[in-house]
Coordinates of C-alpha atoms and ligand atoms in Angstrom, one line a residue:
Chain A
X181 CA 24.2 14.9 27.7
X182 CA 20.7 14.3 26.2
X183 CA 19.2 11.2 25.4
X184 CA 18.8 10.5 21.9
X185 CA 15.3 9.9 20.6
X186 CA 13.2 7.9 18.5
X187 CA 9.9 7.5 17.4
X188 CA 7.7 4.8 16.2
X189 CA 5.0 6.0 14.1
X190 CA 2.3 3.1 13.3
X191 CA 0.7 2.8 9.9
X192 CA -1.8 0.0 10.6
X193 CA -5.2 1.4 10.4
X194 CA -6.1 -1.5 13.7
X195 CA -6.1 0.7 16.9
X196 CA -4.5 -2.3 18.6
X197 CA -3.1 -5.7 18.4
X198 CA -1.7 -4.8 14.7
X199 CA 1.3 -6.9 13.7
X200 CA 2.6 -3.4 13.0
X201 CA 2.9 -2.2 16.2
X202 CA 4.3 -5.5 17.3
X203 CA 7.0 -5.7 15.6
X204 CA 8.0 -2.1 15.4
X205 CA 8.0 -2.4 19.2
X206 CA 10.3 -5.4 19.0
X207 CA 12.8 -2.6 17.1
X208 CA 12.0 0.5 19.5
X209 CA 12.8 -1.9 22.5
X210 CA 16.0 -2.6 21.6
X211 CA 16.5 1.3 20.5
X212 CA 15.5 2.0 24.3
X213 CA 17.9 -0.5 25.8
X214 CA 20.5 1.2 23.8
X215 CA 19.9 4.4 25.8
X216 CA 17.3 6.1 23.2
X217 CA 14.3 8.0 24.7
X218 CA 11.2 6.6 23.0
X219 CA 8.0 7.3 21.9
X220 CA 5.3 6.0 20.0
X221 CA 2.5 7.5 17.6
X222 CA -0.7 5.8 15.7
X223 CA -1.1 7.4 12.2
X224 CA -4.7 6.7 11.9
X225 CA -5.6 8.4 15.2
X226 CA -3.4 11.5 14.6
X227 CA -5.5 11.9 11.7
X228 CA -8.8 11.7 13.2
X229 CA -7.2 13.3 16.2
X230 CA -6.0 16.6 14.4
X231 CA -2.7 15.7 15.9
X232 CA -1.0 15.5 12.6
X233 CA 1.0 18.8 13.4
X234 CA 2.2 17.7 16.7
X235 CA 3.2 14.2 15.1
X236 CA 5.4 16.2 12.8
X237 CA 7.1 18.3 15.4
X238 CA 8.0 15.2 17.3
X239 CA 9.6 13.6 14.1
X240 CA 11.3 16.7 13.1
X241 CA 13.0 16.6 16.6
X242 CA 13.9 13.4 16.8
X243 CA 17.0 11.3 16.3
X244 CA 15.3 8.1 14.9
X245 CA 12.1 7.7 13.2
X246 CA 10.5 4.1 12.3
X247 CA 7.6 3.5 10.0
X248 CA 6.4 0.3 10.8
X249 CA 3.2 -0.4 8.6
X250 CA 1.5 -3.0 6.8
X251 CA 1.4 -3.9 2.7
X252 CA -1.9 -2.7 1.6
X253 CA -2.3 -3.3 -1.9
X254 CA 1.3 -3.2 -2.7
X255 CA 2.0 -0.1 -1.1
X256 CA 1.7 1.6 2.0
X257 CA -1.9 2.7 3.3
X258 CA -3.9 5.5 2.3
X259 CA -3.6 7.4 5.9
X260 CA -0.1 6.7 6.1
X261 CA 0.0 8.3 2.4
X262 CA -2.3 11.0 3.6
X263 CA 0.4 11.6 6.5
X264 CA 3.7 11.8 3.9
X265 CA 1.5 14.3 1.9
X266 CA 1.3 16.5 5.0
X267 CA 4.2 16.2 6.6
X268 CA 6.3 19.4 6.5
X269 CA 10.0 19.1 6.0
X270 CA 11.8 21.0 8.0
X271 CA 15.0 22.1 5.9
X272 CA 17.4 22.8 9.5
X273 CA 17.3 19.3 10.4
X274 CA 20.5 17.1 10.2
X275 CA 21.4 13.7 10.3
X276 CA 17.8 12.5 10.9
X277 CA 17.4 8.7 10.9
X278 CA 14.3 7.1 9.3
X279 CA 13.8 3.5 8.8
X280 CA 10.9 1.2 7.5
X281 CA 9.2 -1.5 8.3
X282 CA 6.6 -3.4 6.2
X283 CA 4.9 -6.4 7.1
X284 CA 3.0 -8.5 4.4
X285 CA 0.3 -11.3 4.7
X286 CA 2.1 -13.0 1.3
X287 CA 4.7 -15.1 2.6
X288 CA 7.6 -13.4 -0.1
X289 CA 9.1 -10.7 2.1
X290 CA 10.1 -9.4 -1.3
X291 CA 6.4 -8.4 -1.6
X292 CA 7.3 -5.7 0.8
X293 CA 9.8 -3.9 -1.8
X294 CA 7.2 -1.4 -3.4
X295 CA 6.4 0.1 0.2
X296 CA 9.9 0.0 1.1
X297 CA 11.1 2.0 -1.7
X298 CA 8.0 4.5 -1.4
X299 CA 9.1 5.2 1.9
X300 CA 12.8 6.0 1.0
X301 CA 11.7 8.1 -1.7
X302 CA 9.6 10.4 1.0
X303 CA 12.8 10.3 3.5
X304 CA 15.4 11.1 0.5
X305 CA 12.8 14.2 -0.7
X306 CA 12.7 15.0 2.9
X307 CA 16.3 15.6 3.7
X308 CA 16.2 12.5 5.9
X309 CA 19.1 10.1 6.1
X310 CA 17.6 7.1 5.1
X311 CA 18.8 4.1 7.7
X312 CA 17.7 1.2 6.0
X313 CA 14.0 -0.9 6.0
X314 CA 12.7 -4.1 6.9
X315 CA 10.6 -6.6 4.7
X316 CA 9.2 -8.8 6.6
X317 CA 6.5 -12.0 5.0
X318 CA 3.7 -13.7 7.0
X319 CA 2.8 -10.6 9.2
X320 CA -0.4 -12.9 9.5
X321 CA 1.3 -15.5 11.3
X322 CA 2.9 -13.1 14.2
X323 CA 0.1 -10.7 15.1
X324 CA 0.0 -9.6 18.7
X325 CA 2.0 -12.7 20.0
X326 CA 5.2 -11.8 22.9
X327 CA 7.9 -11.5 20.0
X328 CA 10.2 -12.2 22.6
X329 CA 9.4 -15.5 23.6
X330 CA 8.8 -16.6 20.0
X331 CA 10.8 -19.1 17.8
X332 CA 9.7 -18.5 14.7
X333 CA 10.9 -14.8 14.4
X334 CA 14.3 -15.4 16.7
X335 CA 16.2 -14.0 13.3
X336 CA 13.6 -10.7 13.6
X337 CA 14.8 -10.3 16.7
X338 CA 18.6 -10.9 16.4
X339 CA 18.6 -8.5 13.5
X340 CA 16.8 -6.1 15.4
X341 CA 19.0 -6.2 17.9
X342 CA 22.2 -5.7 15.7
X343 CA 20.6 -2.8 14.3
X344 CA 20.1 -1.2 17.3
X345 CA 23.4 -1.6 18.0
X346 CA 24.6 0.3 14.6
X347 CA 22.3 3.3 15.0
X348 CA 23.4 3.7 18.5
X349 CA 27.1 4.0 17.0
X350 CA 25.6 6.5 14.8
X351 CA 25.7 3.8 11.9
X352 CA 23.5 3.0 9.4
X353 CA 21.7 -0.3 9.3
X354 CA 24.0 -2.9 7.7
X355 CA 22.2 -4.9 4.7
X356 CA 23.2 -8.3 6.0
X357 CA 21.0 -7.0 8.8
X358 CA 18.3 -6.3 7.2
X359 CA 18.8 -9.5 4.8
X360 CA 18.4 -11.1 7.9
X361 CA 15.4 -9.8 8.8
X362 CA 13.6 -10.8 5.7
X363 CA 14.3 -14.3 6.0
X364 CA 11.2 -16.8 6.1
X365 CA 9.3 -17.0 9.2
X366 CA 7.9 -20.4 8.3
X367 CA 7.6 -22.7 5.0
X368 CA 5.5 -21.3 2.4
X369 CA 3.2 -24.6 2.4
X370 CA 2.8 -23.9 6.2
X371 CA 1.6 -21.0 6.0
X372 CA -1.0 -21.0 3.7
X373 CA -2.4 -24.1 4.8
X374 CA -3.3 -22.5 7.9
X375 CA -4.0 -19.2 6.6
X376 CA -6.5 -21.0 4.4
X377 CA -8.0 -22.6 7.4
X378 CA -8.1 -19.7 9.0
X379 CA -10.1 -17.7 6.5
X380 CA -12.4 -20.9 6.4
X381 CA -12.8 -20.9 10.5
X382 CA -13.7 -17.6 10.6
X383 CA -16.2 -17.7 8.4
X384 CA -18.3 -20.1 10.4
X385 CA -18.9 -17.6 12.9
X386 CA -20.8 -16.2 10.3
X387 CA -21.9 -19.1 8.9
X388 CA -20.2 -18.2 5.5
X389 CA -18.8 -21.5 4.9
X390 CA -20.4 -22.1 1.9
X391 CA -20.7 -18.7 0.6
X392 CA -16.9 -17.8 0.7
X393 CA -16.8 -17.0 -3.1
X394 CA -19.7 -15.0 -3.9
X395 CA -20.1 -13.1 -6.4
X396 CA -21.8 -10.0 -5.4
X397 CA -21.2 -7.4 -8.6
X398 CA -20.8 -10.7 -11.1
X399 CA -23.0 -9.4 -14.2
Chain B
X192 CA -14.4 -1.3 -24.2
X193 CA -15.5 -0.3 -20.8
X194 CA -13.2 2.6 -19.3
X195 CA -13.3 3.7 -15.9
X196 CA -11.2 6.1 -14.5
X197 CA -10.2 6.4 -10.8
X198 CA -9.5 10.1 -10.8
X199 CA -7.2 10.5 -7.3
X200 CA -5.8 13.8 -8.3
X201 CA -5.4 16.3 -5.7
X202 CA -8.2 19.2 -6.3
X203 CA -6.2 21.8 -4.4
X204 CA -3.6 21.4 -7.1
X205 CA -3.0 23.6 -9.8
X206 CA -2.5 21.1 -12.9
X207 CA -5.5 18.9 -11.7
X208 CA -8.0 20.5 -13.6
X209 CA -5.8 20.5 -16.8
X210 CA -5.4 16.6 -16.7
X211 CA -8.5 15.5 -15.7
X212 CA -9.9 17.3 -18.4
X213 CA -7.3 16.0 -21.5
X214 CA -8.4 12.5 -19.9
X215 CA -11.6 13.3 -19.9
X216 CA -11.3 14.7 -23.8
X217 CA -8.6 11.9 -25.0
X218 CA -11.2 8.7 -23.6
X219 CA -14.3 10.3 -24.1
X220 CA -13.5 10.7 -28.0
X221 CA -11.8 7.1 -28.5
X222 CA -14.3 5.0 -26.3
X223 CA -17.8 4.5 -26.2
X224 CA -18.1 3.2 -22.4
X225 CA -16.4 5.9 -20.6
X226 CA -16.5 6.9 -17.0
X227 CA -14.5 8.9 -14.9
X228 CA -15.3 9.2 -10.8
X229 CA -13.5 12.0 -8.8
X230 CA -12.7 10.5 -6.2
X231 CA -12.3 13.4 -3.9
X232 CA -16.1 13.9 -4.5
X233 CA -17.0 10.4 -2.7
X234 CA -17.7 8.8 0.5
X235 CA -14.6 6.7 0.9
X236 CA -14.0 5.2 4.7
X237 CA -10.0 4.2 5.1
X238 CA -9.8 0.0 5.1
X239 CA -10.2 -1.0 8.9
X240 CA -7.8 -4.1 7.5
X241 CA -10.8 -6.5 9.2
X242 CA -11.2 -9.0 6.6
X243 CA -14.9 -9.3 7.2
X244 CA -15.2 -8.7 3.3
X245 CA -13.9 -12.1 3.0
X246 CA -15.4 -14.3 6.1
X247 CA -18.5 -11.6 7.1
X248 CA -19.8 -10.3 4.0
X249 CA -17.6 -12.4 1.4
X250 CA -17.3 -10.4 -1.5
X251 CA -18.2 -7.1 0.1
X252 CA -17.1 -4.7 2.4
X253 CA -19.1 -4.5 5.8
X254 CA -19.0 -0.7 5.9
X255 CA -21.4 0.7 3.7
X256 CA -20.3 3.6 1.5
X257 CA -19.4 4.4 -2.4
X258 CA -17.1 1.7 -2.3
X259 CA -19.4 -0.9 -3.0
X260 CA -20.7 0.8 -6.4
X261 CA -17.4 1.5 -7.4
X262 CA -16.0 -2.1 -6.5
X263 CA -18.9 -2.6 -9.0
X264 CA -18.0 -0.4 -12.0
X265 CA -14.4 -1.8 -11.4
X266 CA -15.1 -5.1 -12.1
X267 CA -17.7 -4.7 -14.6
X268 CA -15.3 -2.3 -16.8
X269 CA -12.5 -3.4 -19.1
X270 CA -9.7 -0.7 -18.6
X271 CA -9.1 0.2 -15.6
X272 CA -7.5 3.6 -15.2
X273 CA -5.1 5.0 -12.2
X274 CA -5.3 8.8 -12.4
X275 CA -3.0 10.2 -9.1
X276 CA 0.0 12.3 -8.8
X277 CA 3.2 10.6 -8.2
X278 CA 3.3 10.5 -4.4
X279 CA 7.1 9.8 -3.8
X280 CA 6.8 7.3 -6.4
X281 CA 3.3 5.8 -5.1
X282 CA -0.3 7.0 -5.3
X283 CA -2.3 9.8 -4.0
X284 CA -4.6 9.6 -0.9
X285 CA -7.0 9.9 -2.6
X286 CA -6.8 7.0 -4.8
X287 CA -5.4 5.0 -2.3
X288 CA -8.5 5.3 0.0
X289 CA -10.1 3.5 -2.8
X290 CA -7.9 0.9 -4.0
X291 CA -7.5 0.0 -0.1
X292 CA -11.2 -0.8 -0.7
X293 CA -11.2 -3.1 -3.6
X294 CA -10.1 -6.6 -2.0
X295 CA -13.6 -7.9 -1.8
X296 CA -13.0 -8.5 -5.5
X297 CA -10.6 -11.0 -4.9
X298 CA -10.6 -14.3 -3.0
X299 CA -9.0 -15.0 0.5
X300 CA -7.5 -18.3 -0.8
X301 CA -4.3 -18.9 -1.7
X302 CA -2.5 -19.4 -5.3
X303 CA 0.5 -19.4 -7.1
X304 CA 0.6 -17.0 -9.7
X305 CA 3.9 -16.8 -12.2
X306 CA 5.6 -17.8 -8.9
X307 CA 4.5 -15.9 -6.1
X308 CA 2.0 -16.4 -3.6
X309 CA -1.3 -14.5 -4.6
X310 CA -4.8 -14.4 -4.0
X311 CA -7.1 -16.4 -6.0
X312 CA -9.7 -14.3 -8.0
X313 CA -12.9 -14.4 -7.4
X314 CA -14.4 -13.2 -10.6
X315 CA -14.2 -14.8 -14.3
X316 CA -12.3 -11.7 -15.4
X317 CA -10.2 -8.7 -14.4
X318 CA -9.6 -5.2 -15.9
X319 CA -6.6 -4.6 -17.5
X320 CA -4.5 -1.7 -15.5
X321 CA -3.3 1.3 -17.2
X322 CA -1.2 3.9 -14.7
X323 CA -1.2 7.6 -15.4
X324 CA 0.9 9.5 -13.1
X325 CA 2.1 13.0 -13.0
X326 CA 4.5 14.6 -11.3
X327 CA 5.3 17.7 -9.7
X328 CA 9.2 17.5 -10.0
X329 CA 11.5 15.2 -12.2
X330 CA 12.2 12.0 -10.6
X331 CA 13.6 8.9 -12.5
X332 CA 13.2 6.6 -9.4
X333 CA 9.6 7.8 -8.7
X334 CA 8.6 7.3 -12.0
X335 CA 10.5 3.9 -11.7
X336 CA 8.5 3.0 -8.4
X337 CA 5.0 3.8 -10.4
X338 CA 5.7 1.4 -12.6
X339 CA 6.9 -1.4 -10.4
X340 CA 3.8 -0.6 -8.1
X341 CA 1.4 -0.3 -11.8
X342 CA 2.9 -3.8 -12.3
X343 CA 2.5 -5.5 -9.1
X344 CA -0.9 -4.4 -9.1
X345 CA -1.7 -5.7 -12.1
X346 CA 0.1 -9.3 -10.7
X347 CA -2.6 -9.0 -7.4
X348 CA -5.6 -7.7 -9.6
X349 CA -5.4 -10.3 -12.4
X350 CA -5.1 -7.8 -14.7
X351 CA -4.9 -9.7 -18.1
X352 CA -2.5 -6.2 -19.4
X353 CA -1.5 -3.7 -17.7
X354 CA 0.7 -0.1 -18.9
X355 CA 2.0 2.8 -16.5
X356 CA 2.7 6.3 -18.4
X357 CA 3.8 9.4 -16.4
X358 CA 3.7 12.8 -17.5
X359 CA 5.1 16.1 -15.6
X360 CA 2.7 18.5 -14.2
X361 CA 4.2 20.9 -16.8
X362 CA 3.7 18.7 -20.1
X363 CA 1.9 20.5 -22.5
X364 CA -1.9 19.3 -23.5
X365 CA -1.0 18.5 -27.0
X366 CA 1.8 16.2 -25.9
X367 CA -0.1 14.7 -23.4
X368 CA -3.0 14.1 -25.5
X369 CA -1.4 12.7 -28.0
X370 CA 0.4 10.1 -25.6
X371 CA -2.9 9.0 -24.2
X372 CA -4.4 8.5 -27.5
X373 CA -1.4 6.8 -28.5
X374 CA -1.9 4.7 -25.4
X375 CA -5.7 4.3 -25.9
X376 CA -5.2 2.7 -29.6
X377 CA -2.6 0.5 -28.6
X378 CA -5.0 -0.9 -26.1
X379 CA -7.9 -1.3 -28.1
X380 CA -5.4 -3.2 -30.9
X381 CA -4.2 -6.0 -28.2
X382 CA -8.2 -6.7 -28.5
X383 CA -8.9 -7.7 -24.8
X384 CA -12.2 -6.0 -24.8
X385 CA -15.3 -7.8 -24.6
Ligands
FMN696 C1 -6.6 -3.6 2.3 C2 -5.7 -4.5 2.6 C3 -4.6 -4.7 1.2 C4 -3.6 -6.0 1.5 N1 -2.6 -6.0 0.5 C5 -2.0 -6.7 0.7 C6 -1.1 -6.7 0.0 O1 -0.7 -6.4 -1.3 N2 0.0 -7.7 -0.2 C7 0.3 -8.4 0.8 O2 1.1 -9.0 1.0 N3 -1.0 -8.5 1.9 C8 -1.6 -7.6 1.8 N4 -2.3 -7.6 3.3 C9 -2.2 -8.0 4.4 C10 -1.5 -7.3 5.0 O3 -0.5 -6.8 4.6 C11 -1.1 -8.2 6.5 O4 -2.4 -8.4 7.0 C12 -0.3 -7.5 7.5 O5 0.1 -7.8 8.5 C13 -1.3 -6.7 8.7 O6 -0.7 -5.5 9.7 P1 -1.3 -4.8 10.8 O7 -1.8 -6.0 11.7 O8 -0.4 -4.3 10.8 O9 -2.3 -4.4 9.9 C14 -3.8 -6.7 2.6 C15 -4.0 -6.3 3.4 C16 -5.3 -5.5 3.7 C17 -6.1 -5.3 4.8

């Protein structure tokens, strides 16, 4: 019997080291352990290289498509919307599953709900089977760190492992499993404290530490 | 009242011009300072997600294109209107490519706002927000999602007021125009203008 296939589509515009790629690969890795043949595509690159049709073909032939993306202004980034606009439905497809993973800069995972809903509506309209959406806050905290070694995201790793088992059995992802991944990575206070410190430290590199509140368009 | 319409309609869709004309005539007649930006005619790069607009050139994107001028228009208007087809419950890529570039208008620093973490405002005042979404097929879930995104955007943009209205692309001109004029009058009544 042929291996089942899973493709990860990355919605972050960053070509490498994005939180979306890192977290998406974590789930993809667990699917590989369950025997899935896996593949990865960056949506921004596919658009730039005129390879959208190739990616659509791959999606239509994969048993599972995972879209992992950052939250941009309460929704998915523009290039990923372009991809959804260009997507050509293969009405013959049966039981092809779609999964969303959205990570945000804000700590509360529910802030990703609107973006997950866009992915779910895309899925339904195009005859995918919506297998579930993961919403993850504090995306800036894990970036490109090794997620297998990080205690901070242990609950996400466990959730993804359980999700991969559900999916390998042909099931949808259980609600409890999705909810486990949405639990806070760290306290809001710590995230906000280090986040703000981070902006300040980054600005020093450009001698902008006293200029962060600039209002170039004030009239 | 200064009104800025970001026209994110897809120029290749047949009904786009009709809706653009209706918005133009409804607002043109009812507000003094009215401007519509046809986003598909502008040079707007996709956001790189680098945050240089917060730390390297604070308040302005490092990548120079038409987005700087549009950000300037946004922060200096009273009513910001998103005109877009509803794409899976969200915005078109024509509108969203610009919206991904508006984060220089807010501060990188965090604040608790309505019980949630958001970014602090950078400016003293932000425009009210009106979403006008056009559906090519009826879906109540997509309408709900569109309205929710407008609401969430109003929180992040510190808008003093928000409203979302949806139409079918087959709706007749008179009824769309009536609805729009009604919204404009209601918004003017709220007296958030200068
Ligand atoms: C243009 C832009 C818009 C963003 N909008 C939001 C937002 O609305 N809410 C939020 O929580 N984070 C927002 N973020 C933060 C990103 O979601 C966050 O940094 C994420 O971890 C980036 O993931 P990536 O490394 O995969 O690109 C935004 C970031 C950018 C660059």
